[in-house]
Short mmCIF file of C-alpha atoms and ligand atoms in Angstrom, two decimals:
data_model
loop_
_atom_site.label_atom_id
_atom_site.label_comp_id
_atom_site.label_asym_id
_atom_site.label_seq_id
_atom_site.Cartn_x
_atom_site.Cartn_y
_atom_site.Cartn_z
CA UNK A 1 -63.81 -2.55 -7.63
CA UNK A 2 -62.04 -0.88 -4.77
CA UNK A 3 -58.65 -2.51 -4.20
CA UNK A 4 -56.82 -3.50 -7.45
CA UNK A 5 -52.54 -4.95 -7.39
CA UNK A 6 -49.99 -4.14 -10.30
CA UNK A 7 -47.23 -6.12 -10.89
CA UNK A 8 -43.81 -5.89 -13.78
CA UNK A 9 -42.75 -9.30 -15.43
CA UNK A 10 -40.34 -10.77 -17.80
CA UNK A 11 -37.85 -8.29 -19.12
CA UNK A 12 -37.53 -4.78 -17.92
CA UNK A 13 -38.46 -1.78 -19.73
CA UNK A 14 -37.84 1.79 -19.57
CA UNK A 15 -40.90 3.58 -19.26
CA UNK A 16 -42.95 0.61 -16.55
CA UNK A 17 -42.35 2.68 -13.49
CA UNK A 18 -44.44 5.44 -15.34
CA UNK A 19 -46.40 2.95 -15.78
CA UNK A 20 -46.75 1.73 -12.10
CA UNK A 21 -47.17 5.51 -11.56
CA UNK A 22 -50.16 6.20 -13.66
CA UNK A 23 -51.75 2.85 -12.86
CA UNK A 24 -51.43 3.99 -9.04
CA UNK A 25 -52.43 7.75 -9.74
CA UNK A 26 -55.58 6.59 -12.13
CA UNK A 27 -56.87 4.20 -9.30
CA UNK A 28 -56.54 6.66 -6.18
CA UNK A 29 -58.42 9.24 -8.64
CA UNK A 30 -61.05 6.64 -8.88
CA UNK A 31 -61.36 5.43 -4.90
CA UNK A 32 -59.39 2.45 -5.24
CA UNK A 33 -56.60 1.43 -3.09
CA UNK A 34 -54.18 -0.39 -5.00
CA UNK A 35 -51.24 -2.57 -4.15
CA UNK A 36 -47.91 -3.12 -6.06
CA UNK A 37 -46.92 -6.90 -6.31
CA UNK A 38 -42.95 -7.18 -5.81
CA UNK A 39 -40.91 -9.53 -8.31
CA UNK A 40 -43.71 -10.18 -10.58
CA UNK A 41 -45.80 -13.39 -10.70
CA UNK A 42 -43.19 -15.22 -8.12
CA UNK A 43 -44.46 -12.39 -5.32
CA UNK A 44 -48.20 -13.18 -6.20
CA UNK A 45 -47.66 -16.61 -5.73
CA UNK A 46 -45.88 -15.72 -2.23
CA UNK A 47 -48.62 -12.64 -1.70
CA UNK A 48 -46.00 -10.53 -1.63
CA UNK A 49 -47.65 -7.32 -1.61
CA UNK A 50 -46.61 -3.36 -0.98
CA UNK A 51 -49.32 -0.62 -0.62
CA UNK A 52 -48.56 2.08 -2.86
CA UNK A 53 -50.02 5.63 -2.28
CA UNK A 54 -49.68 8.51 -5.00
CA UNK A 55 -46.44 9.52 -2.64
CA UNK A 56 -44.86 6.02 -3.03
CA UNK A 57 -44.43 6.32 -6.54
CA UNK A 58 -43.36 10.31 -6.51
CA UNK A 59 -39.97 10.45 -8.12
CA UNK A 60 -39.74 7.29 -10.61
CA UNK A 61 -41.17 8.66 -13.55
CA UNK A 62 -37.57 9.44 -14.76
CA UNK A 63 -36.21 6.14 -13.45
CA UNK A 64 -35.77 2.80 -16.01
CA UNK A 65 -36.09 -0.60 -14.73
CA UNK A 66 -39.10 -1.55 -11.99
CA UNK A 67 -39.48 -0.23 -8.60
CA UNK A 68 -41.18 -3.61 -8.41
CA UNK A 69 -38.50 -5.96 -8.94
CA UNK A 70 -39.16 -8.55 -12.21
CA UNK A 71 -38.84 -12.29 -12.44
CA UNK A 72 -39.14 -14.88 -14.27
CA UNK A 73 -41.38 -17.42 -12.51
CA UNK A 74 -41.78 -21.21 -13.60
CA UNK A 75 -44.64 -21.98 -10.98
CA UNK A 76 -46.82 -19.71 -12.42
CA UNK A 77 -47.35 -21.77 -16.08
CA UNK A 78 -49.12 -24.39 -13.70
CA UNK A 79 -52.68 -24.61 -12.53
CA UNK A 80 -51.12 -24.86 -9.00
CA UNK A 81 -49.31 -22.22 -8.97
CA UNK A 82 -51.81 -19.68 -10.65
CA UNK A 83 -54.33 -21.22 -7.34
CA UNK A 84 -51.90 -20.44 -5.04
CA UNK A 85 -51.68 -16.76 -6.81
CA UNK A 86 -55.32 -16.50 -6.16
CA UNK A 87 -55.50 -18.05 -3.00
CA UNK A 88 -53.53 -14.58 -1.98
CA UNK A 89 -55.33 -12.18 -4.20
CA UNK A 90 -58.11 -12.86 -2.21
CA UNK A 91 -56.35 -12.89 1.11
CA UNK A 92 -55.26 -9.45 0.03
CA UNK A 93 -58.93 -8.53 -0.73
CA UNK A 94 -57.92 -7.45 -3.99
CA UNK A 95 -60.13 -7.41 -6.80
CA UNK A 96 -58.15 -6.68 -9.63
CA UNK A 97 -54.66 -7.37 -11.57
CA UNK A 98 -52.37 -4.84 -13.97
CA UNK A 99 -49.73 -6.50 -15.54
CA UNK A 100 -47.03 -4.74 -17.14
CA UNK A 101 -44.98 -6.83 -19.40
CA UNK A 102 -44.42 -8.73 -23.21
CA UNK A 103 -45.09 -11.91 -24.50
CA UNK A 104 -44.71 -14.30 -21.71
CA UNK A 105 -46.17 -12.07 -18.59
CA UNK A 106 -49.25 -11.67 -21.21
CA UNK A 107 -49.57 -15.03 -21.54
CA UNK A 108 -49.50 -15.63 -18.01
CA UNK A 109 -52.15 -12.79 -17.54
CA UNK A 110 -54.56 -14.53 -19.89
CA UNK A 111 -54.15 -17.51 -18.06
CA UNK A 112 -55.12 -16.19 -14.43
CA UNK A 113 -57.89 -14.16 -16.65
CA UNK A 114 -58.79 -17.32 -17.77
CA UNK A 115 -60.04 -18.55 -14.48
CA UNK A 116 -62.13 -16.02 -13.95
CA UNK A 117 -60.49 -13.34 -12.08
CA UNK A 118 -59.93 -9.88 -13.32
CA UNK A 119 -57.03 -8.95 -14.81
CA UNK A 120 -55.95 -5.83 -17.82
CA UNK A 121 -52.40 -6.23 -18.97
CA UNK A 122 -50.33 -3.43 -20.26
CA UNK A 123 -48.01 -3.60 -23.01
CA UNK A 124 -44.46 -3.62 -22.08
CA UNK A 125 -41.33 -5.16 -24.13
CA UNK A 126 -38.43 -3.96 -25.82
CA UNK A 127 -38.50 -5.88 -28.48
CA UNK A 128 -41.75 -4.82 -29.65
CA UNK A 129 -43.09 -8.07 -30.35
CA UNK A 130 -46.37 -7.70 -28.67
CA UNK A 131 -49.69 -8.31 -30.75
CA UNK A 132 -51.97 -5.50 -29.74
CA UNK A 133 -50.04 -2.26 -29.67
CA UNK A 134 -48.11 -0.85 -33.01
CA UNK A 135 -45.39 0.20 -30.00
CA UNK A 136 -44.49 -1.41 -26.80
CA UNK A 137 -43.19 0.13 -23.65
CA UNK A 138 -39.10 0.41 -23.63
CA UNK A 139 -38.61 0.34 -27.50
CA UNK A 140 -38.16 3.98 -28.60
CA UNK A 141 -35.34 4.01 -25.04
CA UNK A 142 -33.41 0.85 -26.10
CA UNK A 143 -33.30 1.60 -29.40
CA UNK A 144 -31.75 5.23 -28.61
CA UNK A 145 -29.61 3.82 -26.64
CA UNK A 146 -28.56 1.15 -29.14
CA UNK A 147 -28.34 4.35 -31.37
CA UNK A 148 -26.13 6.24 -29.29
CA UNK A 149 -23.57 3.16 -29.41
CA UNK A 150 -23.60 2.81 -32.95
CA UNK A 151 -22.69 6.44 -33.56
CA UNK A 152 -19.56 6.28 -31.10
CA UNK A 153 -18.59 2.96 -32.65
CA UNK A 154 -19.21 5.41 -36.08
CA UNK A 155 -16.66 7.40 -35.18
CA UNK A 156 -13.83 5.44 -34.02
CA UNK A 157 -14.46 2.16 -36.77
CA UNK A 158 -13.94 5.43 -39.55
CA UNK A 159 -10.24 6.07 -37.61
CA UNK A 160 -9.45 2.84 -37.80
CA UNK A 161 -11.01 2.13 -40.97
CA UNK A 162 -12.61 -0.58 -39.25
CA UNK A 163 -15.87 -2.84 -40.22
CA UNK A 164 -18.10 -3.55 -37.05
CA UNK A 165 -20.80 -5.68 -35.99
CA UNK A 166 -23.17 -4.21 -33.48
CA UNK A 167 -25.38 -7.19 -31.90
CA UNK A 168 -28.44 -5.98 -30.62
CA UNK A 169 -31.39 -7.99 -28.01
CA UNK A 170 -34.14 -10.15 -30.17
CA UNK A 171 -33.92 -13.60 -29.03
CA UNK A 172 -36.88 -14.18 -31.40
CA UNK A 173 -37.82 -10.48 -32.81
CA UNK A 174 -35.62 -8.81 -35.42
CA UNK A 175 -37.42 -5.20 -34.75
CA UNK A 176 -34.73 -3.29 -32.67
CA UNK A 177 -32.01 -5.38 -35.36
CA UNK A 178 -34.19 -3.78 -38.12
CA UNK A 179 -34.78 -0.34 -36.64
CA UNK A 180 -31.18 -0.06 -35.12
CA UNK A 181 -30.21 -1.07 -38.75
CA UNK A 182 -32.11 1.66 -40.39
CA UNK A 183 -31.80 5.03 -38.56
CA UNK A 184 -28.30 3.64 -37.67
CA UNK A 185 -26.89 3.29 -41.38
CA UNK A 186 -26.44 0.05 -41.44
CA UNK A 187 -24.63 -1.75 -44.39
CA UNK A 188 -26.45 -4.68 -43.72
CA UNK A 189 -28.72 -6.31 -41.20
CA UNK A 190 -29.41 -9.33 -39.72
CA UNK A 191 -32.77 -10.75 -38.15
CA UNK A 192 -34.30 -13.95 -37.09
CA UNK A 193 -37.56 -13.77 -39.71
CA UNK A 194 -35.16 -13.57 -42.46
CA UNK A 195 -32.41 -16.48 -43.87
CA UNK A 196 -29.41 -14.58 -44.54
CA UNK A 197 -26.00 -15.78 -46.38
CA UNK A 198 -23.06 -14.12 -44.82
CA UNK A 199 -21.60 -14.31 -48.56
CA UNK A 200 -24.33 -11.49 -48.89
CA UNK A 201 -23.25 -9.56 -45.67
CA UNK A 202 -19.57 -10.02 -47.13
CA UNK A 203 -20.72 -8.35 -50.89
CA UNK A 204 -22.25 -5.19 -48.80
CA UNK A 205 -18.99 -4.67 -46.45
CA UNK A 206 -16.55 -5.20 -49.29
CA UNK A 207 -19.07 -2.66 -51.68
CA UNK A 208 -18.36 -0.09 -48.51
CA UNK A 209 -14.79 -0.79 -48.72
CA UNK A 210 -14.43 -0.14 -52.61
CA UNK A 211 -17.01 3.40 -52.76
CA UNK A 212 -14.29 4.66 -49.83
CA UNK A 213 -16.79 4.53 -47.06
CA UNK A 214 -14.40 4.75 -44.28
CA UNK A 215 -16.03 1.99 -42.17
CA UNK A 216 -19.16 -0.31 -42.87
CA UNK A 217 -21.21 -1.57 -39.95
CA UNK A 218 -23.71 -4.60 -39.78
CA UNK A 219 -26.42 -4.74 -37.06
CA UNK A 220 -27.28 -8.06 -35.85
CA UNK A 221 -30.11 -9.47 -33.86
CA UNK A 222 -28.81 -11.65 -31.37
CA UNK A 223 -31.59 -14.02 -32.17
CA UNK A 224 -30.32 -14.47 -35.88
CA UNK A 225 -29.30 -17.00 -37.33
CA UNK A 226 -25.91 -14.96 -38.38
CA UNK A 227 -25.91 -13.04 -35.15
CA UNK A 228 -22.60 -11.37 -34.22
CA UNK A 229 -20.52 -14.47 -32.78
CA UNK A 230 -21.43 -16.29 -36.15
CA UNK A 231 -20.68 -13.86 -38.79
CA UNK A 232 -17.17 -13.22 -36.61
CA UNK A 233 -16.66 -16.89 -36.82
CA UNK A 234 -17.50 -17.18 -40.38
CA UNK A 235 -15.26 -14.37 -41.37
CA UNK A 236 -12.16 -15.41 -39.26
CA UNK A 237 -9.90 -16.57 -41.44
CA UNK A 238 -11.01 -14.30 -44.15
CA UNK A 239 -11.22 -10.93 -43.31
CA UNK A 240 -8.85 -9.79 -45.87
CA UNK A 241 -11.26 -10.14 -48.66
CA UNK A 242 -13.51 -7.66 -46.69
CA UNK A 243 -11.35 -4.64 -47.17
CA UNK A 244 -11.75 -4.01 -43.45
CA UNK A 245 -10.57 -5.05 -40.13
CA UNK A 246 -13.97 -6.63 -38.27
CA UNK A 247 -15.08 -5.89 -34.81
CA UNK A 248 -17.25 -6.78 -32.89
CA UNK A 249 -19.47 -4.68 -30.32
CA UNK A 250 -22.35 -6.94 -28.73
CA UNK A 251 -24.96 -4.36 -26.52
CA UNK A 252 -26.84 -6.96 -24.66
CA UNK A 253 -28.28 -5.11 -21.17
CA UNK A 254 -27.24 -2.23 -21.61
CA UNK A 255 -29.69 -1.48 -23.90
CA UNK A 256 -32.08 -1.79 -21.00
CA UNK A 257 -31.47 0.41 -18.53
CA UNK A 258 -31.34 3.85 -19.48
CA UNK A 259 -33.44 6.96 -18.63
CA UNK A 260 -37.45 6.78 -20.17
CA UNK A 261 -37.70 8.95 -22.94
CA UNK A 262 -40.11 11.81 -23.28
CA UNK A 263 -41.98 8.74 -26.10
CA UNK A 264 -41.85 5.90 -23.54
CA UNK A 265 -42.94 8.16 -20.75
CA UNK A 266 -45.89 9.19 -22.58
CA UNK A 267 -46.91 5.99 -23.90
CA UNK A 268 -46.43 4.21 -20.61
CA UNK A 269 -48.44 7.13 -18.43
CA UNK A 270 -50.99 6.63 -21.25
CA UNK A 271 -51.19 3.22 -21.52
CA UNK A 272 -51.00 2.66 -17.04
CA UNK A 273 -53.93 5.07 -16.53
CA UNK A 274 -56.10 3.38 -19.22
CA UNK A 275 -55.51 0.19 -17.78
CA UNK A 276 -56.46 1.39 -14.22
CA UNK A 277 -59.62 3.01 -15.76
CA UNK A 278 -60.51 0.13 -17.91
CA UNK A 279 -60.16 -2.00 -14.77
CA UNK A 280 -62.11 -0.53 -12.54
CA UNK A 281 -65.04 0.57 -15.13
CA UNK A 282 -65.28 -3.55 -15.49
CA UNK A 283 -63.52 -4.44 -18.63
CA UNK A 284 -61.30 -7.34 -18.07
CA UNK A 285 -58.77 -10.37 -20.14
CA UNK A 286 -57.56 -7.58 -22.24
CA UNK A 287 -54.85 -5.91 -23.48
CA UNK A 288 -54.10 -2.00 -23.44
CA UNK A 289 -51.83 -0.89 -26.19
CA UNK A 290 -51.76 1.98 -29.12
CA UNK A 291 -52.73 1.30 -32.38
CA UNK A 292 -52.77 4.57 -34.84
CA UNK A 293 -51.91 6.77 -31.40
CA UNK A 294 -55.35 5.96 -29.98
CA UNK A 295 -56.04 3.37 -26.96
CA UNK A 296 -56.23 -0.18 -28.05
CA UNK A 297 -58.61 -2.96 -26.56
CA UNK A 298 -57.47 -5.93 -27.36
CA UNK A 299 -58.33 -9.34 -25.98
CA UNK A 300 -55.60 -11.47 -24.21
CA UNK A 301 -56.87 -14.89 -26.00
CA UNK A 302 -55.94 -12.78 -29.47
CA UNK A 303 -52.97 -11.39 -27.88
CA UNK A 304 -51.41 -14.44 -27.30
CA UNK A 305 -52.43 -16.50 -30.18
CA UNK A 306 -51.43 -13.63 -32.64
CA UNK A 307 -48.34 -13.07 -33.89
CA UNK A 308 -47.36 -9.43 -34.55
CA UNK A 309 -46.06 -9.40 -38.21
CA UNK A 310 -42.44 -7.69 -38.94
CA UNK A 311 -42.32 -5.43 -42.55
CA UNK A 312 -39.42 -7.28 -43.91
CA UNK A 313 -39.82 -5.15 -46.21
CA UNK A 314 -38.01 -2.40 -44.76
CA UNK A 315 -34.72 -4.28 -45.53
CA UNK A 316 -34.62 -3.38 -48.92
CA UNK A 317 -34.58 0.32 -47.87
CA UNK A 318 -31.36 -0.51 -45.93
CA UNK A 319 -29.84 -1.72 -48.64
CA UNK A 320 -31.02 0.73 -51.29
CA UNK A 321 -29.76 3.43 -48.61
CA UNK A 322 -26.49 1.86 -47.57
CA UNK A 323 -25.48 3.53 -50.98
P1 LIG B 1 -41.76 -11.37 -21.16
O1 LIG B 1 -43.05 -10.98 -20.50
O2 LIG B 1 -40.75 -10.27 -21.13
O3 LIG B 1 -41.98 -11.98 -22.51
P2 LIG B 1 -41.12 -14.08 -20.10
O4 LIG B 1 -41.37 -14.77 -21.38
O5 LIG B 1 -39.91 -14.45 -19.33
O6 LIG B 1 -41.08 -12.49 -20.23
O7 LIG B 1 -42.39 -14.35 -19.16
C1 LIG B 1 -42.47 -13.79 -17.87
C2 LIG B 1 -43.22 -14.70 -16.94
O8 LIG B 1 -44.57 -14.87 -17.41
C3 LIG B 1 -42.69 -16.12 -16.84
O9 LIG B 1 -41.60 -16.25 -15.98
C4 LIG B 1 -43.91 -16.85 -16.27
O10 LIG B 1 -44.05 -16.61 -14.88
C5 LIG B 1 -45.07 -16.14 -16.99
N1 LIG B 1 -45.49 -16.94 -18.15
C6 LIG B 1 -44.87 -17.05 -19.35
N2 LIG B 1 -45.51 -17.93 -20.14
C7 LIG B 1 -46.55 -18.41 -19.43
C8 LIG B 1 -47.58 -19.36 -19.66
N3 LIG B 1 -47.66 -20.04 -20.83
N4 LIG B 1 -48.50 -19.59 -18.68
C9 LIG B 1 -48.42 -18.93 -17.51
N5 LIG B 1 -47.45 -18.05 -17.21
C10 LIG B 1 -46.54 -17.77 -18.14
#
């Protein structure tokens, strides 16, 4: 294989320019050219490729979002559109696909990989929702970042003696909620997997209020069915019996664009180069994640039929911990 493309899709993630970058780096090492697709599977469909050399990608190891450019792309779920993406592929002379990106941009991989043509996906999503890989690109960042928030809101909900509700992303994935929930100190947590009865989230602020915590704080994913704007609602004309004052704090994009860390830098530089090598050494219609901190194969037909399972478990030890 001696020219290969790499395109970002779907949501950005800290950590997919290292990715780009070690996808780019790998393939030059192995005598392929490669070419960077911009704004994800809408500039395949328009053959809207850039030629990237190992200099074109100096200096973006430390940056978050996508040199690239992302988008969502409706044209690609049809046949037509996935022919017209091949139609300039092969214009290009290109012999080979990386695609960076979660659920959806998977599922659009497998179905291009599904017609034949050769494609390795890498996996990138902050919600770390992603069969194939025990941790996505982006998650350790956003949930630092969602981290850092919660500790400033820490500190001025305990001078105000204030309860707060910090909504983080997971339209359908409670796993930053959960996480965010945990090594935050959460009081309570809400996520999509799990029914919860605000009557509950209620019993854990008011316990808060009545050991003399001086604030209690409840992370919700936006995705559940109590998410921030609901619980807010529900309490309105009842805060009183909470013992606190409630606020509300909702993250949304913020979470995304922060500086790589030193875990998503490594994991996407890992993750890029073994897609580029697994690409041009033949393999193809799989996924490259990390499962136990060693490469993962997976195929894209499991990827996307698979559902990654979330240890609901792990709410109990918020609760046993929100002593
Ligand atoms: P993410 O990859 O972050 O989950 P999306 O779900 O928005 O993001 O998917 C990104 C893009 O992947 C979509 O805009 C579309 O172009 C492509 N895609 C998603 N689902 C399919 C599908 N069933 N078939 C083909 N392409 C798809």
């Amino acid at each position: 294989m001696r020219r290969i493309a790499v395109l970002t899709s779907g949501g950005d993630a800290p950590g997919m320019n290292a990715a780009i970058r070690a996808v780019v780096r790998t393939a030059l090492e192995g005598e392929a050219e490669v070419f960077g697709v911009r704004r994800g599977y809408r500039g395949l469909i328009a053959g809207d490729f850039l030629p990237l050399g190992a200099r074109d990608v100096g200096g973006i190891i430390q940056r978050g979002g996508t040199m690239l450019g992302s988008a969502r792309c409706p044209e690609f779920r049809t046949p037509e559109g996935r022919t017209q993406a091949l139609e300039a592929l092969s214009r290009q002379g290109i012999e080979g696909l990386v695609v960076i990106g979660g659920n959806g941009s998977q599922t659009g991989a497998q179905a291009l990989a599904a017609t034949g043509f050769p494609v390795v996906g890498v996996a990138s999503t902050i919600d770390n929702d992603l069969y194939g890989s025990d941790i996505t690109i982006g998650v350790d960042t956003a949930l630092n970042i969602a981290l850092e928030a919660i500790d400033r809101l820490k500190v001025t909900a305990s001078s105000h003696h204030r309860a707060f509700v910090v909504e983080v992303m997971g339209r359908d994935c409670g796993y930053p909620a959960l996480m965010a929930g945990i090594a935050g100190g959460a009081e309570a947590i809400t996520i999509p997997e799990v029914d919860c009865d605000p009557e509950a989230v209620a019993d854990e602020i008011r316990r808060a209020y009545e050991r003399g915590k001086p604030h209690a704080l409840v992370v919700a994913a936006e995705g559940a069915r109590y998410n921030a704007e609901r619980l807010a609602n529900y309490f309105k004309e009842q805060q009183a019996r909470l013992g606190f004052e409630l606020r509300v704090t909702i993250l949304g994009h913020v979470q995304r664009g922060g500086a790589p860390s030193f875990a998503d830098r490594m994991l996407a530089t890992r993750l890029g180069a073994a897609a580029a090598q697994r690409l041009l050494d033949g393999q193809r219609g799989v996924l490259i994640g990390l499962i136990d901190n060693a490469i993962a194969v997976t195929p894209l037909d499991v990827v996307v039929a698979s559902k990654k399972p979330l240890d609901t478990a792990l709410l109990n030890l918020a609760r046993v911990l929100a002593k």
